[in-house]
Short mmCIF file of C-alpha atoms and ligand atoms in Angstrom, two decimals:
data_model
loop_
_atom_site.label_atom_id
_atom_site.label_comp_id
_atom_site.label_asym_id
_atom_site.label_seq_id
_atom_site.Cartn_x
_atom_site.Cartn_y
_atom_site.Cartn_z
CA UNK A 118 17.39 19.14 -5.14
CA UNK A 119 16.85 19.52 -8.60
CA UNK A 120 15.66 17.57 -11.66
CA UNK A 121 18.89 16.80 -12.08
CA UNK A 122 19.29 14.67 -8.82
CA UNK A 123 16.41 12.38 -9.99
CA UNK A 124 19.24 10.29 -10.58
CA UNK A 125 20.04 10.36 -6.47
CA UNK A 126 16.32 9.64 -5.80
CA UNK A 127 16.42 6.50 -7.68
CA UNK A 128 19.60 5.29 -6.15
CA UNK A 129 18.82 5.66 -2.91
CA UNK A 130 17.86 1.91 -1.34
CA UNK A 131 14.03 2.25 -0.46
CA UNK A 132 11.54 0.09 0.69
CA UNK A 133 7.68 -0.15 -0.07
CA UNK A 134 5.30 -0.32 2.44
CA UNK A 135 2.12 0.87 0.93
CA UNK A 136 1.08 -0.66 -2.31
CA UNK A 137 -2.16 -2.39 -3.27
CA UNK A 138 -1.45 -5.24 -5.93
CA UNK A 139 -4.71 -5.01 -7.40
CA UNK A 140 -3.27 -0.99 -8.17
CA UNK A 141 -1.00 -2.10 -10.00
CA UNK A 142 -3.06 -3.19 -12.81
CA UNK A 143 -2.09 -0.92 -15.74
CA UNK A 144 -5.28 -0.21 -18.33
CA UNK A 145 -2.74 -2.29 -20.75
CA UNK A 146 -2.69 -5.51 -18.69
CA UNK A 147 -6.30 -5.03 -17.76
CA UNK A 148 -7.01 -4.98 -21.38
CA UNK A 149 -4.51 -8.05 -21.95
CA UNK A 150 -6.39 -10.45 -19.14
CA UNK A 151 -9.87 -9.37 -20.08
CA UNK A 152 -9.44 -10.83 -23.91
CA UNK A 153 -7.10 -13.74 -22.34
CA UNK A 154 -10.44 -14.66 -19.91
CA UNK A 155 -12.89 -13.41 -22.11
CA UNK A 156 -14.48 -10.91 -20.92
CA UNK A 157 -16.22 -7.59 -22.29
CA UNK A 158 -14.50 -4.33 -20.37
CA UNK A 159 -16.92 -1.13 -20.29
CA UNK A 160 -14.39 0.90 -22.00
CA UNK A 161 -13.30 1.09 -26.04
CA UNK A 162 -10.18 0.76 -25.49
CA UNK A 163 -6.96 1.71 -22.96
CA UNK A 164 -7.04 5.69 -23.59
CA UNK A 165 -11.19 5.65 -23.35
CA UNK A 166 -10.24 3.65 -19.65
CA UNK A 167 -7.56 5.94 -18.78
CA UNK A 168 -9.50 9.33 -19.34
CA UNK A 169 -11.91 7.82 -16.71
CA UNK A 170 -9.43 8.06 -13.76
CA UNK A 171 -10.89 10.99 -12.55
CA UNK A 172 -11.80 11.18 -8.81
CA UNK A 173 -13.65 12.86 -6.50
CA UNK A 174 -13.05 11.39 -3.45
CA UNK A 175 -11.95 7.77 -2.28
CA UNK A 176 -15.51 6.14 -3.30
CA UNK A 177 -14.92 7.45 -6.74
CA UNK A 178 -11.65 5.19 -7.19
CA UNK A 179 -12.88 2.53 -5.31
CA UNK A 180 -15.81 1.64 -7.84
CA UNK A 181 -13.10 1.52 -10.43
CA UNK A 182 -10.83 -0.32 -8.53
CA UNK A 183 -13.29 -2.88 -7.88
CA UNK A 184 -14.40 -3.08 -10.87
CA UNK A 185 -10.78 -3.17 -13.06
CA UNK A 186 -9.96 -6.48 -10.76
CA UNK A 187 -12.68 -8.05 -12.04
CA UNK A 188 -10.05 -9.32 -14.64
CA UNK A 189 -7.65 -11.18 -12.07
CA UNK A 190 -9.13 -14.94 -12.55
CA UNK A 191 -6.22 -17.55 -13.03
CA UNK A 192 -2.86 -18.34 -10.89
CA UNK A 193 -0.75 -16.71 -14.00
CA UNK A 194 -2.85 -13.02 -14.06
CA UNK A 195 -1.95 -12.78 -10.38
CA UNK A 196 1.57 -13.86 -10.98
CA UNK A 197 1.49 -11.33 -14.22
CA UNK A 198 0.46 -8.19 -11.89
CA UNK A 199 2.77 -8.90 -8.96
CA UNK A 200 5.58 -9.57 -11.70
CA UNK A 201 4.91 -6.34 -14.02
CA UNK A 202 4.97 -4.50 -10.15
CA UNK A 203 8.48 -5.63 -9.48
CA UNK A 204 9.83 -4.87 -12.66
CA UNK A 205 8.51 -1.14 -12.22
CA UNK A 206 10.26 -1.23 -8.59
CA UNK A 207 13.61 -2.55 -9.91
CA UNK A 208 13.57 0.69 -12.64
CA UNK A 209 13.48 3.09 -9.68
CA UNK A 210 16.01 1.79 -7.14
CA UNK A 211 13.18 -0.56 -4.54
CA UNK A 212 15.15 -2.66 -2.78
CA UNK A 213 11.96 -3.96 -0.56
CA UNK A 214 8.51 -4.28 -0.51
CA UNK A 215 5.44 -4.94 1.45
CA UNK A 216 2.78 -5.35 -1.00
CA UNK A 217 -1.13 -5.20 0.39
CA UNK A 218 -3.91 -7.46 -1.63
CA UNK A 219 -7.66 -7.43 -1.27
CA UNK A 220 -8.70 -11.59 -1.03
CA UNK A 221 -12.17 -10.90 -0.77
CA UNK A 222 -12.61 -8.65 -3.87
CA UNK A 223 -11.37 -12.38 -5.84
CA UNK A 224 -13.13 -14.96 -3.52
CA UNK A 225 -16.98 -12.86 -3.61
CA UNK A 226 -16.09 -13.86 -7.84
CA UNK A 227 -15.14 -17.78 -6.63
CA UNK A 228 -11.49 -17.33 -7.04
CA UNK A 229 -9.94 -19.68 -4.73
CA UNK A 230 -7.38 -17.89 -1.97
CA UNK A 231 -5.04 -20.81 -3.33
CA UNK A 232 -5.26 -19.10 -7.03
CA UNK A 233 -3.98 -15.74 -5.37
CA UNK A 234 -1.93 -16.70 -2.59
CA UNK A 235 -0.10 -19.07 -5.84
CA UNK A 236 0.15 -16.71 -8.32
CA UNK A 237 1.53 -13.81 -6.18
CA UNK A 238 3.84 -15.67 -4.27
CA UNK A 239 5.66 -17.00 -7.25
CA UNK A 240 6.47 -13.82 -8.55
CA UNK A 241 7.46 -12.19 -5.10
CA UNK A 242 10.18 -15.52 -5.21
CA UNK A 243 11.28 -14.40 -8.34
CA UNK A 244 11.46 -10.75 -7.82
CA UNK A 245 14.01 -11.92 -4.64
CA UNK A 246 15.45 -14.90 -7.04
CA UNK A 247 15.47 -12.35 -10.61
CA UNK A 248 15.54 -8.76 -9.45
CA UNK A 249 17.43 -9.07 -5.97
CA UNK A 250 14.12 -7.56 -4.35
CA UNK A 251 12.57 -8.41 -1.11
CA UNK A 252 9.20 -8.81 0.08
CA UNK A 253 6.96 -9.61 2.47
CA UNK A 254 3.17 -9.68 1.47
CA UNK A 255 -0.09 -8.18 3.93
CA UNK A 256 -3.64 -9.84 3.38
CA UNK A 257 -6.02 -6.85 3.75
CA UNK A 258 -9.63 -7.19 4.80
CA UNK A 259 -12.12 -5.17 3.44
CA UNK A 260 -13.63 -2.32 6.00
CA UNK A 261 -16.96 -1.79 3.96
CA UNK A 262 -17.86 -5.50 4.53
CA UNK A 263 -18.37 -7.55 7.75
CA UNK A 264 -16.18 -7.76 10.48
CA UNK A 265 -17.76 -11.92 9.80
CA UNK A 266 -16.66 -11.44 7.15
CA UNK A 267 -13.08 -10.75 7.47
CA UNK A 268 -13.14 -13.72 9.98
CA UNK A 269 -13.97 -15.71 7.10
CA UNK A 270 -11.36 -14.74 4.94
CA UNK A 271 -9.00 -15.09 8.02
CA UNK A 272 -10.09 -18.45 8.32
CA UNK A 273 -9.78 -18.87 4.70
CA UNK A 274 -6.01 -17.39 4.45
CA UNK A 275 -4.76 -19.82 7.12
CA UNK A 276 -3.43 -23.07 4.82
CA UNK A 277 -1.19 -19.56 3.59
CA UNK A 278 -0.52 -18.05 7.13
CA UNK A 279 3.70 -18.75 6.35
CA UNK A 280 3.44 -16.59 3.52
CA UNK A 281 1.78 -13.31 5.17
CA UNK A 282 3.69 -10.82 7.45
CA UNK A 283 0.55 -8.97 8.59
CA UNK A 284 -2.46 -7.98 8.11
CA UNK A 285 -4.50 -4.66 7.12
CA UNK A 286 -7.58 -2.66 7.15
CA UNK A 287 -8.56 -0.63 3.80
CA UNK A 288 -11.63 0.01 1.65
CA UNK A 289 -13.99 2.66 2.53
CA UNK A 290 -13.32 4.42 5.69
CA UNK A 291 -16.01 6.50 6.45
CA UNK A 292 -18.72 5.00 8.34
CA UNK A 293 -15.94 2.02 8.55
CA UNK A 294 -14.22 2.97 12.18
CA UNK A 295 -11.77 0.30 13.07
CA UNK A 296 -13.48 -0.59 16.10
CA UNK A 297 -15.81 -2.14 13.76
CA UNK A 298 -12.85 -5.16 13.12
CA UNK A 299 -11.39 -5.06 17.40
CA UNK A 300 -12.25 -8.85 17.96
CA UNK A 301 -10.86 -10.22 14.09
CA UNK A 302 -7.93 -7.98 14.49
CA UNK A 303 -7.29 -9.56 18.61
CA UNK A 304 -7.61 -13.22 16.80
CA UNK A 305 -4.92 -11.60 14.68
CA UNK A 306 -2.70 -10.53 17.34
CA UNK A 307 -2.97 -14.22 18.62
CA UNK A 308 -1.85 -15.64 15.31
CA UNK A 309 1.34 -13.58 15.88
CA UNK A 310 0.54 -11.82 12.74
CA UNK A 311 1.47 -7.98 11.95
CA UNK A 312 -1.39 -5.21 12.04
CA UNK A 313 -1.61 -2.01 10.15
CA UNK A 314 -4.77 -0.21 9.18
CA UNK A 315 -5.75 2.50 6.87
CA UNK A 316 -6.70 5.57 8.81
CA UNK A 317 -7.00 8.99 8.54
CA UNK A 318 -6.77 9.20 4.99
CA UNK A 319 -10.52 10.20 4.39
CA UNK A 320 -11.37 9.69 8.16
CA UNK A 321 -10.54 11.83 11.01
CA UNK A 322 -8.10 11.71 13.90
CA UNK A 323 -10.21 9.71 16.34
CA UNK A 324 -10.19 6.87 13.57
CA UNK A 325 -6.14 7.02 14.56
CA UNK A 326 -6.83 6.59 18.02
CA UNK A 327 -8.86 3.56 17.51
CA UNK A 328 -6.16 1.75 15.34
CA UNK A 329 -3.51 1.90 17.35
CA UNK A 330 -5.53 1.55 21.18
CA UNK A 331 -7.85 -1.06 19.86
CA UNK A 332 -6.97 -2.51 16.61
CA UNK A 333 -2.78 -2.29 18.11
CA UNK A 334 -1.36 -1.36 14.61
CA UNK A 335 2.25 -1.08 14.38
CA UNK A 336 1.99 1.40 11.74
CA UNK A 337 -0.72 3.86 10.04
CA UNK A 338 -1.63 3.95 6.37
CA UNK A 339 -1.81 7.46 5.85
CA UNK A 340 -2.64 9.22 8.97
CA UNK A 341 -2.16 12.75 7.08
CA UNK A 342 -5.28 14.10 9.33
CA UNK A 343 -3.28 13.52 12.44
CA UNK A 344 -2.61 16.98 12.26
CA UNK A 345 -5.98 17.42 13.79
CA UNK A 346 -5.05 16.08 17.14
CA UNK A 347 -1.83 17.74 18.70
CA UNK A 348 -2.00 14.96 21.79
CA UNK A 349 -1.88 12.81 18.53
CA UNK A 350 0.88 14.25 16.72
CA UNK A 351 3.08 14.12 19.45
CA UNK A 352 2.04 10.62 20.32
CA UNK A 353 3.39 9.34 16.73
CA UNK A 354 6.39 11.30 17.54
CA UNK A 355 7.48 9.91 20.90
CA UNK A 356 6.74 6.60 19.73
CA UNK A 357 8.35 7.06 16.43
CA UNK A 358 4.81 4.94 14.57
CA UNK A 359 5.85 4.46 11.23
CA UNK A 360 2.98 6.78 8.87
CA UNK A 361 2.96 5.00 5.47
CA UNK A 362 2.19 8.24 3.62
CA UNK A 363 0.71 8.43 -0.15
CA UNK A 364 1.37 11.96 -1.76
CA UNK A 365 0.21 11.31 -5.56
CA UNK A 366 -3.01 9.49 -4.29
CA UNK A 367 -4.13 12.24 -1.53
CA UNK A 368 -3.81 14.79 -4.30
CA UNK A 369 -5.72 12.80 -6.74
CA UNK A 370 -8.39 11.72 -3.96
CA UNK A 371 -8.51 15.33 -3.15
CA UNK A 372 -6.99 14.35 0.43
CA UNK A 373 -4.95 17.36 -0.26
CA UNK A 374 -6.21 20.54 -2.78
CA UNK A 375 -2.79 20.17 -4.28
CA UNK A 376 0.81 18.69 -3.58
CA UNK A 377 1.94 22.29 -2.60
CA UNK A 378 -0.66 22.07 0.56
CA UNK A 379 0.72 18.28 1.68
CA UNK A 380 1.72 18.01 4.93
CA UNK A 381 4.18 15.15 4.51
CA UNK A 382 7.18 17.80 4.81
CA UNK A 383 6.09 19.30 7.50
CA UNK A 384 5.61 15.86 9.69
CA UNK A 385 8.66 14.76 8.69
CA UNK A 386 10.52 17.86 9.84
CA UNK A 387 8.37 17.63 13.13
CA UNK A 388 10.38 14.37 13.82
CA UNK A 389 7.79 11.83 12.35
CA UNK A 390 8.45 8.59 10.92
CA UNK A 391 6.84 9.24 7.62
CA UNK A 392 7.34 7.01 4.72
CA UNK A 393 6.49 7.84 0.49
CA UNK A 394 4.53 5.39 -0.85
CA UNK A 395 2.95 4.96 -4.19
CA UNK A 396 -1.03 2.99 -3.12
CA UNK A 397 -2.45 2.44 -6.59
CA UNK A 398 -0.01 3.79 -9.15
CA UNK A 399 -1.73 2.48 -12.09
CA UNK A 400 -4.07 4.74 -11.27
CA UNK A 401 -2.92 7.73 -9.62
CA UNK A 402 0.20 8.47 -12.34
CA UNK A 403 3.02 7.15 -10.56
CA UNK A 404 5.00 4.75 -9.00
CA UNK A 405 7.64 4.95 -5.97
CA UNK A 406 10.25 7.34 -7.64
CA UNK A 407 7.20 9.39 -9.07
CA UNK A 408 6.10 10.28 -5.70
CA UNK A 409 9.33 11.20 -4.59
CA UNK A 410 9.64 13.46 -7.25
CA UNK A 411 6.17 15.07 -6.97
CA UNK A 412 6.94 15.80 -3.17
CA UNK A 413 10.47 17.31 -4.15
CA UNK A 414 8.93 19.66 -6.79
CA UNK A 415 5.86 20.84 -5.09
CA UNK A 416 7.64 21.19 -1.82
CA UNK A 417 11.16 20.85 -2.07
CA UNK A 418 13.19 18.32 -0.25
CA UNK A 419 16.92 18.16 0.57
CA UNK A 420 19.50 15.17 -0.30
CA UNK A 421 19.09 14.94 3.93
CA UNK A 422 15.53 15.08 3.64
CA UNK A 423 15.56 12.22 0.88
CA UNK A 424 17.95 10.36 2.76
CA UNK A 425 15.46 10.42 5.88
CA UNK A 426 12.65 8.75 3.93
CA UNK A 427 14.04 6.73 2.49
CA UNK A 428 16.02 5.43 6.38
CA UNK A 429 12.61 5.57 7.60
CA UNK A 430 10.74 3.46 5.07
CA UNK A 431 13.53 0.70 5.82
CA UNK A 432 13.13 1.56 9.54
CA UNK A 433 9.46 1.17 9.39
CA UNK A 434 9.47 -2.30 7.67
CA UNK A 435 8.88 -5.79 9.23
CA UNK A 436 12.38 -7.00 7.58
CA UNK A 437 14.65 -7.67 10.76
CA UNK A 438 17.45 -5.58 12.41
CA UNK A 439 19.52 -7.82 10.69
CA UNK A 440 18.16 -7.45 7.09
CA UNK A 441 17.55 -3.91 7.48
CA UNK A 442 21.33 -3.42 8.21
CA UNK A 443 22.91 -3.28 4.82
CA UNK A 444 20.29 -1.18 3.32
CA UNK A 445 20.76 1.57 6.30
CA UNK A 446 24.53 1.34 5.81
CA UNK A 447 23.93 2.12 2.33
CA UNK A 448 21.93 4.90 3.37
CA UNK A 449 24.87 6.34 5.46
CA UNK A 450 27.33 6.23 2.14
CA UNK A 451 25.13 8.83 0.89
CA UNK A 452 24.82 10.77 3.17
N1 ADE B 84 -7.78 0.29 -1.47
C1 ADE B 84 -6.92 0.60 -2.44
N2 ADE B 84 -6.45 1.85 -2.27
C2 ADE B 84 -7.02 2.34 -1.14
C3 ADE B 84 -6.93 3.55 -0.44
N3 ADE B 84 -6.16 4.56 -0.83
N4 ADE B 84 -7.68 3.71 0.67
C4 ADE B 84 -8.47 2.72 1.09
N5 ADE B 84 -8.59 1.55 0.46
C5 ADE B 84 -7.87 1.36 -0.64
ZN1 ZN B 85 -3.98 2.30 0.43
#
């Protein structure tokens, strides 16, 4: 495929499975709620905040991160973000997403879980309502805090439990295993709630093993260093677990030298179930059709190929076998 089939890229029906809200937040709307709350950002102005977005490693981003949601305070700025995200996935043909947000990075600054859970919910109804998207939203807990913590926040989220499909692990992961957050993640379980986890983005293989044997994910955030472990590899193949894969951010994270050395083509081609997903496009220079478009140009990728994501990323969803059915019959018009 060529620059010329971005066109087929953006038409093909694909869902969203790994997206952080609070990545959303473009330097202009971070700019826009800091003078609308009144407060002083450490930058002159949106290029001066923009040139900063250089990263080492995962750390590096995270400081920023962090810090840039520091401007999320009232019901409408998390309606704002969520809404500005949706428009962005309408332009390049999402038809479904499962947007991630990070409660305790807002409730350590005393915003209420009602402000959040209000503000982002609202626009997710009107991206179904206004844009014809669907969604289905994941409370993350933070791995770099407690695993008391996270009960907390579990505690905290419950008055909201109808709204949430699952919940994740992200944040820092090394030094972070997930057999740090076993006994929140088994209350979890018990609330009938999804599980996914970030691992093996920065972290190694074994941090795999751990999500899915004691944390039970149903599918990995990342998981590019599975490679490392053949017995893993071919575990993730036999049991077709959905990897919710992030080209644009491993290269600028330095997961990855460059998007010419990404493995994503290669597990996909061993029979994978690998997904492209954006993670914090505000800040890593693209959203969903971007990615798709880095991996086809560093790597090439076939109209099949393309077609097998995208099947995949619906596959790999928590919509049902009945609202997944359209979009793969879609699918199979194109191909
Ligand atoms: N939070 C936001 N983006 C993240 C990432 N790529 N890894 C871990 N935590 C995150
Ligand atoms: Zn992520």
């Amino acid at each position: 495929m060529s620059d010329a089939d971005t066109g087929f890229l953006r038409t093909l029906p694909k869902a969203e499975l790994h997206l952080h809200l609070e990545g959303t937040l473009e330097p202009e709307l971070m700019f826009q709620l800091a003078e609308r709350n009144g407060l002083e950002l450490p930058y002159s102005d949106v290029d001066a905040l923009r040139s900063a977005y250089e990263f080492g490693n995962l750390q590096d981003f995270l400081d920023l991160y962090y810090q840039g949601a520091g401007v999320l305070q009232t019901e409408q700025d998390f309606y704002d973000l969520t809404w500005a995200y949706l428009e962005r996935c309408a332009a390049d043909g999402v038809v479904h997403v499962e947007p991630f947000f990070d409660p305790q990075t807002h409730t350590a600054r005393s915003i209420p879980m009602s402000t959040q859970f209000k503000g982002i919910t609202r626009a997710l109804n009107d991206g179904q309502e206004k844009l014809g998207i669907s969604s289905r939203l994941i409370l993350c807990f933070l791995r770099h805090l407690s695993e008391e913590d996270a009960f907390t926040t579990l505690q905290q989220a419950m008055p909201w439990r109808k709204h949430l499909v699952a919940v994740g692990l992200d944040s820092g992961e090394k030094g972070n295993p997930p057999e740090k957050f076993q006994r929140v993640f088994d209350e979890v379980h018990r609330l009938g709630l999804g599980i996914v986890a970030h691992a093996g983005e920065e972290g190694p293989a074994d941090y795999i093993w751990q999500a899915l044997n004691l944390l039970k994910v149903q599918r990995v955030d990342h998981g590019v260093r599975c490679v490392e472990d053949p017995a893993l590899v071919q575990k993730l193949i036999d049991e077709q677990i959905p990897l919710t894969v992030c080209p644009l951010s491993n290269t600028r994270l330095k997961v990855f030298g460059d998007m010419a050395e990404h493995n994503i083509m290669q597990l996909l081609e061993q029979g994978m179930c690998v997904t492209i997903n954006s993670d914090d496009p505000a800040y890593f220079g693209g959203y969903l059709l971007q990615n798709y478009i880095a991996v086809r140009d560093a790597l090439g990728m076939t109209e099949a190929q393309a077609i097998q994501l995208a099947r995949n990323s619906i596959n790999a969803s928590f919509l049902s076998e009945a609202e997944k059915a359209p979009h793969l019959e879609a699918l199979e018009q194109l191909a």
